[in-house]
Amino acid sequence: MAIVQGWRAIDEELFAMPNPERLHILTQLRKRVHVSLVQMAHTCGLIGKRGYDSASAWERGLSMPHSSVRFSFRIYLAHTLGLAADLGQFVAVWEILVDEWGWEPLQAADWLVIHGRAAPEAPLVPTAALEEIPDPQLFQPMPTSGSLPAPAPLPPGSLIPLTSNPHFVGRTAELFALAEALKSPPIMANVQTGQVAIVGVGGIGKTQLALEFAHRFGRYFAGGVFWLSFANADAVLSVIAACGGAGGMRLRPDFTQLTLDQQVQLVQAAWEQATPRLLIFDNCEDAELVRRWRPSRGGCRVLITSQQIAWDGALALPIMPLSLLRRAESVQLLRNYFPAPRVSEEILTAISAELDDLPLALHLAGNYLAHGADITPPHRYLADVRAALTSAAPTAAPHPSLAGIGPHGRPLSAPTGHRNHLDQTFALSLGRLDPSDPIEQLARAVLFRAAWFAPGEPIPSNLLLATLPDTVAPTLARNALLRLANTGLLTLHNTGKAEVARLHRLVVSFARRHATDPTAQSDVEQLLLRRLRQLNATDDHPPLLPIQAHLLSVTDEALTTGALVGAELASELSWHLHQVGTTAQTLHYNQRSLAVRSAMLGEQYPDLAINLH
């Protein structure tokens, strides 16, 4: 009897699993509009390989998403896949999700988010609830394509401390994507407002993008735009209260005479009204702050900027990872600050490449050149920055411009009011990793090892983690990598063949100068030396081609120290290069290896025969 009941339980469990044939429509729709699984995962608030795997499992019927993802998945279907334009197909797909995932049928609030008004197919809304649904007429239609709106005055009552940046370039697609995410009239009671988080490494332009969005699209929020700095959790109450005072919504004539708690309560009550408002939570790294202060109903939309890449899935927070500027945009940004016609495009392109297209670094460089071209012409500035970035000495200092200091020793202005010192910006991100926590301590070790690979080049994740001691469990190493990625200092990307990690060139410079792990460089050298020896011994050279940039960079760094490992790397690398047909480099590294070995071991050292051969 027990056996029969056991089989029955197994049958019931199998019966409850989703039907992959019916769910195949999700794959078809996604591929039709050329959306990747990574983009799908990001829209649903997931990040990294786990997010990619989860999204893939949903489509294949191997697992079901948690109900907390329902809100983001509705946005994904309607706007990412474009089904808002074909409501019949949207309904048909949603009915599949009701059957296969056990989700609730579409509600009236769903139709407001999808379509901006109730649809005939939607169930009727109780009279009491209708009073809490924002009137769609309050929401002016925000453009999501075509020409960007020009910066314009903000609605009365807005509270924003920064003006539009006249040097802002690019980001058109990102601005329209924010408009798409925040345009729909949100919400009935107990349903979260429209929201999105701009995430990325410090200095990549998250705050600048939010500021530009506010000044270009703020006119569409009749109740105003409110800029709230969440950098200091202890000051959040005061920041929120300021929104209701004389500089903001002017909620009461005696507002300043109320207690802080009373002021905050009045502001929260205003935020829960139907009037559309844009709330910008700048520099927010704590999920609890979002959970505590975002309105749960009404007409507000919330835009968050954060270095934290992965967020609690229960927040149902759509994520917009911000990328570096395109090279042409970087050159234009420098040109905006320094329009001198005598400066060649080649010099500005080289400066952009050296700074790896990081917006804050480009702003500092352009500002520096604009104030001191007579002291440091662009070609000299390029040479000085290059020398500063290639120095790995712990006592080395970054170029003054990257520390926010101008050519005359005076501070450079900040476009967003944030720190203008890149090292301090990166140090804040690194400071989020607690050295007393075993996983976060290991994440620091991963960072300092990644810094000794070729700057800015993609590193296969398995190769990076192989630099850790053999005693580290694979699961622990993986968790450390994900924790590091969540700080924004390192990015992870799935190429379709393998997962790769990347450090920005300026983060590499920072990590090398501030490394606290004395074995990091040696561990990277020894790993690559073992790989070279193993594959050279079998004449299996193709696996080395994807990491050739790292082999060259690590060998070059090792040779500068004059240590024997540099000679060994150079010898193995020269054999590999010889086999793949790069003759000039073969001779170069062979001669370097011979010189170091002769100097350290003498002319009679047996391995010199390998170099001489």
PDB file of C-alpha atoms in Angstrom, residues 25-219:
ATOM      1  CA  ILE A  25       5.450  29.926 -27.277  1.00  0.00           C
ATOM      2  CA  LEU A  26       7.622  31.965 -24.867  1.00  0.00           C
ATOM      3  CA  THR A  27      10.761  30.928 -26.747  1.00  0.00           C
ATOM      4  CA  GLN A  28       9.186  31.665 -30.119  1.00  0.00           C
ATOM      5  CA  LEU A  29       8.042  35.135 -29.081  1.00  0.00           C
ATOM      6  CA  ARG A  30      11.414  35.965 -27.524  1.00  0.00           C
ATOM      7  CA  LYS A  31      13.383  34.899 -30.598  1.00  0.00           C
ATOM      8  CA  ARG A  32      10.977  36.730 -32.904  1.00  0.00           C
ATOM      9  CA  VAL A  33      12.077  40.078 -31.435  1.00  0.00           C
ATOM     10  CA  HIS A  34      15.722  38.995 -30.925  1.00  0.00           C
ATOM     11  CA  VAL A  35      15.644  39.169 -27.115  1.00  0.00           C
ATOM     12  CA  SER A  36      18.266  37.051 -25.343  1.00  0.00           C
ATOM     13  CA  LEU A  37      17.730  34.950 -22.233  1.00  0.00           C
ATOM     14  CA  VAL A  38      20.075  37.326 -20.408  1.00  0.00           C
ATOM     15  CA  GLN A  39      17.834  40.287 -21.318  1.00  0.00           C
ATOM     16  CA  MET A  40      14.780  38.319 -20.247  1.00  0.00           C
ATOM     17  CA  ALA A  41      16.412  37.515 -16.887  1.00  0.00           C
ATOM     18  CA  HIS A  42      17.438  41.150 -16.340  1.00  0.00           C
ATOM     19  CA  THR A  43      13.904  42.389 -17.009  1.00  0.00           C
ATOM     20  CA  CYS A  44      12.659  39.971 -14.362  1.00  0.00           C
ATOM     21  CA  GLY A  45      15.217  41.213 -11.838  1.00  0.00           C
ATOM     22  CA  LEU A  46      17.633  38.282 -12.180  1.00  0.00           C
ATOM     23  CA  ILE A  47      21.371  38.537 -12.815  1.00  0.00           C
ATOM     24  CA  GLY A  48      24.356  36.372 -13.712  1.00  0.00           C
ATOM     25  CA  LYS A  49      24.416  32.726 -14.723  1.00  0.00           C
ATOM     26  CA  ARG A  50      21.756  31.795 -12.163  1.00  0.00           C
ATOM     27  CA  GLY A  51      19.364  34.298 -13.774  1.00  0.00           C
ATOM     28  CA  TYR A  52      20.169  32.929 -17.239  1.00  0.00           C
ATOM     29  CA  ASP A  53      19.598  29.360 -16.039  1.00  0.00           C
ATOM     30  CA  SER A  54      16.311  30.263 -14.333  1.00  0.00           C
ATOM     31  CA  ALA A  55      14.915  32.012 -17.413  1.00  0.00           C
ATOM     32  CA  SER A  56      15.897  29.061 -19.592  1.00  0.00           C
ATOM     33  CA  ALA A  57      14.291  26.589 -17.169  1.00  0.00           C
ATOM     34  CA  TRP A  58      11.018  28.534 -17.202  1.00  0.00           C
ATOM     35  CA  GLU A  59      10.764  28.388 -20.976  1.00  0.00           C
ATOM     36  CA  ARG A  60      11.579  24.679 -21.056  1.00  0.00           C
ATOM     37  CA  GLY A  61       9.067  23.782 -18.369  1.00  0.00           C
ATOM     38  CA  LEU A  62      11.757  22.569 -15.947  1.00  0.00           C
ATOM     39  CA  SER A  63      10.726  24.973 -13.201  1.00  0.00           C
ATOM     40  CA  MET A  64       8.128  27.637 -12.450  1.00  0.00           C
ATOM     41  CA  PRO A  65       8.917  31.249 -11.475  1.00  0.00           C
ATOM     42  CA  HIS A  66       7.895  32.492  -8.064  1.00  0.00           C
ATOM     43  CA  SER A  67       4.744  34.580  -8.001  1.00  0.00           C
ATOM     44  CA  SER A  68       6.860  37.598  -6.999  1.00  0.00           C
ATOM     45  CA  VAL A  69       8.131  37.688 -10.592  1.00  0.00           C
ATOM     46  CA  ARG A  70       4.572  38.092 -11.932  1.00  0.00           C
ATOM     47  CA  PHE A  71       4.790  41.902 -12.050  1.00  0.00           C
ATOM     48  CA  SER A  72       8.109  42.012 -13.938  1.00  0.00           C
ATOM     49  CA  PHE A  73       7.058  39.181 -16.262  1.00  0.00           C
ATOM     50  CA  ARG A  74       3.936  41.123 -17.183  1.00  0.00           C
ATOM     51  CA  ILE A  75       6.165  44.074 -18.210  1.00  0.00           C
ATOM     52  CA  TYR A  76       8.426  41.641 -20.098  1.00  0.00           C
ATOM     53  CA  LEU A  77       5.529  40.226 -22.152  1.00  0.00           C
ATOM     54  CA  ALA A  78       3.830  43.547 -22.789  1.00  0.00           C
ATOM     55  CA  HIS A  79       6.757  45.802 -23.570  1.00  0.00           C
ATOM     56  CA  THR A  80       9.957  43.793 -24.065  1.00  0.00           C
ATOM     57  CA  LEU A  81       8.204  41.281 -26.366  1.00  0.00           C
ATOM     58  CA  GLY A  82       5.789  43.928 -27.693  1.00  0.00           C
ATOM     59  CA  LEU A  83       2.548  42.101 -26.890  1.00  0.00           C
ATOM     60  CA  ALA A  84       0.939  45.328 -25.658  1.00  0.00           C
ATOM     61  CA  ALA A  85       0.280  45.960 -29.351  1.00  0.00           C
ATOM     62  CA  ASP A  86      -1.489  42.587 -29.741  1.00  0.00           C
ATOM     63  CA  LEU A  87      -3.723  42.181 -26.704  1.00  0.00           C
ATOM     64  CA  GLY A  88      -5.363  39.058 -28.110  1.00  0.00           C
ATOM     65  CA  GLN A  89      -2.032  37.257 -28.187  1.00  0.00           C
ATOM     66  CA  PHE A  90      -1.143  38.654 -24.765  1.00  0.00           C
ATOM     67  CA  VAL A  91      -4.338  37.175 -23.320  1.00  0.00           C
ATOM     68  CA  ALA A  92      -3.660  33.818 -24.983  1.00  0.00           C
ATOM     69  CA  VAL A  93      -0.127  33.652 -23.587  1.00  0.00           C
ATOM     70  CA  TRP A  94      -1.287  34.688 -20.134  1.00  0.00           C
ATOM     71  CA  GLU A  95      -3.910  31.926 -20.131  1.00  0.00           C
ATOM     72  CA  ILE A  96      -1.075  29.452 -20.719  1.00  0.00           C
ATOM     73  CA  LEU A  97       0.750  30.859 -17.686  1.00  0.00           C
ATOM     74  CA  VAL A  98      -2.422  30.568 -15.619  1.00  0.00           C
ATOM     75  CA  ASP A  99      -2.705  26.888 -16.572  1.00  0.00           C
ATOM     76  CA  GLU A 100       0.975  25.935 -16.435  1.00  0.00           C
ATOM     77  CA  TRP A 101       2.372  28.177 -13.677  1.00  0.00           C
ATOM     78  CA  GLY A 102      -0.724  28.609 -11.553  1.00  0.00           C
ATOM     79  CA  TRP A 103      -0.687  32.408 -11.849  1.00  0.00           C
ATOM     80  CA  GLU A 104      -3.781  34.519 -11.282  1.00  0.00           C
ATOM     81  CA  PRO A 105      -5.869  35.572 -14.297  1.00  0.00           C
ATOM     82  CA  LEU A 106      -5.386  39.134 -15.533  1.00  0.00           C
ATOM     83  CA  GLN A 107      -6.805  41.799 -13.251  1.00  0.00           C
ATOM     84  CA  ALA A 108      -7.920  45.368 -13.958  1.00  0.00           C
ATOM     85  CA  ALA A 109      -4.645  46.719 -12.590  1.00  0.00           C
ATOM     86  CA  ASP A 110      -2.788  44.531 -15.093  1.00  0.00           C
ATOM     87  CA  TRP A 111      -4.644  46.179 -17.955  1.00  0.00           C
ATOM     88  CA  LEU A 112      -3.762  49.628 -16.653  1.00  0.00           C
ATOM     89  CA  VAL A 113      -0.059  48.759 -16.720  1.00  0.00           C
ATOM     90  CA  ILE A 114      -0.246  46.993 -20.076  1.00  0.00           C
ATOM     91  CA  HIS A 115      -2.585  49.261 -22.003  1.00  0.00           C
ATOM     92  CA  GLY A 116      -3.258  52.420 -20.000  1.00  0.00           C
ATOM     93  CA  ARG A 117      -6.988  51.674 -19.685  1.00  0.00           C
ATOM     94  CA  ALA A 118      -9.325  48.851 -18.808  1.00  0.00           C
ATOM     95  CA  ALA A 119      -9.942  46.325 -21.581  1.00  0.00           C
ATOM     96  CA  PRO A 120     -13.318  44.713 -22.297  1.00  0.00           C
ATOM     97  CA  GLU A 121     -11.909  41.314 -21.394  1.00  0.00           C
ATOM     98  CA  ALA A 122     -10.794  42.569 -17.959  1.00  0.00           C
ATOM     99  CA  PRO A 123     -12.995  41.844 -14.958  1.00  0.00           C
ATOM    100  CA  LEU A 124     -14.955  44.754 -13.516  1.00  0.00           C
ATOM    101  CA  VAL A 125     -13.258  46.691 -10.731  1.00  0.00           C
ATOM    102  CA  PRO A 126     -15.127  47.200  -7.446  1.00  0.00           C
ATOM    103  CA  THR A 127     -16.272  50.804  -6.873  1.00  0.00           C
ATOM    104  CA  ALA A 128     -14.052  51.165  -3.808  1.00  0.00           C
ATOM    105  CA  ALA A 129     -10.996  50.153  -5.785  1.00  0.00           C
ATOM    106  CA  LEU A 130     -11.810  52.531  -8.654  1.00  0.00           C
ATOM    107  CA  GLU A 131     -11.179  55.487  -6.341  1.00  0.00           C
ATOM    108  CA  GLU A 132      -7.610  54.282  -5.822  1.00  0.00           C
ATOM    109  CA  ILE A 133      -6.736  53.745  -9.483  1.00  0.00           C
ATOM    110  CA  PRO A 134      -4.910  56.737 -11.014  1.00  0.00           C
ATOM    111  CA  ASP A 135      -6.857  58.509 -13.728  1.00  0.00           C
ATOM    112  CA  PRO A 136      -5.057  57.784 -17.033  1.00  0.00           C
ATOM    113  CA  GLN A 137      -5.855  61.367 -18.088  1.00  0.00           C
ATOM    114  CA  LEU A 138      -3.391  62.589 -15.456  1.00  0.00           C
ATOM    115  CA  PHE A 139      -0.587  60.861 -17.334  1.00  0.00           C
ATOM    116  CA  GLN A 140       0.646  62.706 -20.382  1.00  0.00           C
ATOM    117  CA  PRO A 141       1.920  60.257 -23.014  1.00  0.00           C
ATOM    118  CA  MET A 142       5.694  59.923 -22.731  1.00  0.00           C
ATOM    119  CA  PRO A 143       7.523  59.389 -26.038  1.00  0.00           C
ATOM    120  CA  THR A 144       9.461  56.131 -26.253  1.00  0.00           C
ATOM    121  CA  SER A 145      10.968  56.571 -29.724  1.00  0.00           C
ATOM    122  CA  GLY A 146      11.819  59.216 -32.276  1.00  0.00           C
ATOM    123  CA  SER A 147      13.473  62.435 -31.118  1.00  0.00           C
ATOM    124  CA  LEU A 148      14.348  62.886 -27.459  1.00  0.00           C
ATOM    125  CA  PRO A 149      12.450  65.660 -25.670  1.00  0.00           C
ATOM    126  CA  ALA A 150      14.698  68.642 -25.022  1.00  0.00           C
ATOM    127  CA  PRO A 151      15.436  69.562 -21.391  1.00  0.00           C
ATOM    128  CA  ALA A 152      12.534  71.650 -20.073  1.00  0.00           C
ATOM    129  CA  PRO A 153      11.416  73.270 -16.799  1.00  0.00           C
ATOM    130  CA  LEU A 154      10.102  70.799 -14.256  1.00  0.00           C
ATOM    131  CA  PRO A 155       6.550  70.902 -12.856  1.00  0.00           C
ATOM    132  CA  PRO A 156       5.940  73.153  -9.830  1.00  0.00           C
ATOM    133  CA  GLY A 157       6.851  71.526  -6.533  1.00  0.00           C
ATOM    134  CA  SER A 158       9.745  69.521  -7.983  1.00  0.00           C
ATOM    135  CA  LEU A 159      12.796  69.152  -5.777  1.00  0.00           C
ATOM    136  CA  ILE A 160      16.000  68.385  -7.669  1.00  0.00           C
ATOM    137  CA  PRO A 161      19.379  69.887  -6.721  1.00  0.00           C
ATOM    138  CA  LEU A 162      21.185  69.514 -10.067  1.00  0.00           C
ATOM    139  CA  THR A 163      20.709  71.138 -13.444  1.00  0.00           C
ATOM    140  CA  SER A 164      20.940  69.381 -16.789  1.00  0.00           C
ATOM    141  CA  ASN A 165      24.522  68.693 -17.902  1.00  0.00           C
ATOM    142  CA  PRO A 166      25.233  70.554 -21.184  1.00  0.00           C
ATOM    143  CA  HIS A 167      28.026  68.075 -21.969  1.00  0.00           C
ATOM    144  CA  PHE A 168      25.783  64.982 -21.790  1.00  0.00           C
ATOM    145  CA  VAL A 169      26.184  62.690 -24.817  1.00  0.00           C
ATOM    146  CA  GLY A 170      24.596  59.454 -26.052  1.00  0.00           C
ATOM    147  CA  ARG A 171      22.318  57.181 -23.996  1.00  0.00           C
ATOM    148  CA  THR A 172      19.340  57.780 -26.295  1.00  0.00           C
ATOM    149  CA  ALA A 173      18.302  54.110 -26.203  1.00  0.00           C
ATOM    150  CA  GLU A 174      18.627  54.035 -22.417  1.00  0.00           C
ATOM    151  CA  LEU A 175      16.520  57.183 -21.963  1.00  0.00           C
ATOM    152  CA  PHE A 176      13.738  55.775 -24.121  1.00  0.00           C
ATOM    153  CA  ALA A 177      13.979  52.445 -22.277  1.00  0.00           C
ATOM    154  CA  LEU A 178      13.440  54.275 -18.977  1.00  0.00           C
ATOM    155  CA  ALA A 179      10.446  56.058 -20.474  1.00  0.00           C
ATOM    156  CA  GLU A 180       9.045  52.711 -21.627  1.00  0.00           C
ATOM    157  CA  ALA A 181       9.487  51.194 -18.171  1.00  0.00           C
ATOM    158  CA  LEU A 182       7.910  54.139 -16.351  1.00  0.00           C
ATOM    159  CA  LYS A 183       5.297  55.439 -18.781  1.00  0.00           C
ATOM    160  CA  SER A 184       2.252  53.284 -17.987  1.00  0.00           C
ATOM    161  CA  PRO A 185      -0.237  54.616 -15.452  1.00  0.00           C
ATOM    162  CA  PRO A 186       0.415  52.273 -12.563  1.00  0.00           C
ATOM    163  CA  ILE A 187      -1.547  51.040 -10.009  1.00  0.00           C
ATOM    164  CA  MET A 188      -4.439  50.142  -7.805  1.00  0.00           C
ATOM    165  CA  ALA A 189      -4.134  49.498  -4.086  1.00  0.00           C
ATOM    166  CA  ASN A 190      -1.467  47.046  -2.912  1.00  0.00           C
ATOM    167  CA  VAL A 191       0.190  46.798  -6.335  1.00  0.00           C
ATOM    168  CA  GLN A 192       3.711  48.171  -6.655  1.00  0.00           C
ATOM    169  CA  THR A 193       4.309  51.356  -8.614  1.00  0.00           C
ATOM    170  CA  GLY A 194       6.229  51.480 -11.866  1.00  0.00           C
ATOM    171  CA  GLN A 195       9.901  51.192 -11.025  1.00  0.00           C
ATOM    172  CA  VAL A 196      13.302  50.456 -12.513  1.00  0.00           C
ATOM    173  CA  ALA A 197      16.891  50.392 -11.213  1.00  0.00           C
ATOM    174  CA  ILE A 198      19.884  51.679 -13.192  1.00  0.00           C
ATOM    175  CA  VAL A 199      22.864  49.606 -12.036  1.00  0.00           C
ATOM    176  CA  GLY A 200      26.594  49.514 -12.773  1.00  0.00           C
ATOM    177  CA  VAL A 201      30.085  50.262 -11.520  1.00  0.00           C
ATOM    178  CA  GLY A 202      30.845  53.617  -9.923  1.00  0.00           C
ATOM    179  CA  GLY A 203      31.564  56.317 -12.496  1.00  0.00           C
ATOM    180  CA  ILE A 204      29.619  54.692 -15.332  1.00  0.00           C
ATOM    181  CA  GLY A 205      27.014  57.455 -15.358  1.00  0.00           C
ATOM    182  CA  LYS A 206      23.997  56.083 -13.464  1.00  0.00           C
ATOM    183  CA  THR A 207      23.230  59.325 -11.647  1.00  0.00           C
ATOM    184  CA  GLN A 208      23.942  61.360 -14.782  1.00  0.00           C
ATOM    185  CA  LEU A 209      21.461  59.248 -16.763  1.00  0.00           C
ATOM    186  CA  ALA A 210      18.786  59.598 -14.065  1.00  0.00           C
ATOM    187  CA  LEU A 211      19.390  63.352 -13.985  1.00  0.00           C
ATOM    188  CA  GLU A 212      19.110  63.627 -17.766  1.00  0.00           C
ATOM    189  CA  PHE A 213      15.897  61.592 -17.721  1.00  0.00           C
ATOM    190  CA  ALA A 214      14.467  63.885 -15.044  1.00  0.00           C
ATOM    191  CA  HIS A 215      15.163  67.046 -17.035  1.00  0.00           C
ATOM    192  CA  ARG A 216      13.984  65.637 -20.381  1.00  0.00           C
ATOM    193  CA  PHE A 217      10.953  63.611 -19.228  1.00  0.00           C
ATOM    194  CA  GLY A 218      10.079  65.308 -15.920  1.00  0.00           C
ATOM    195  CA  ARG A 219       7.427  67.442 -17.618  1.00  0.00           C
TER     196      ARG A 219
END
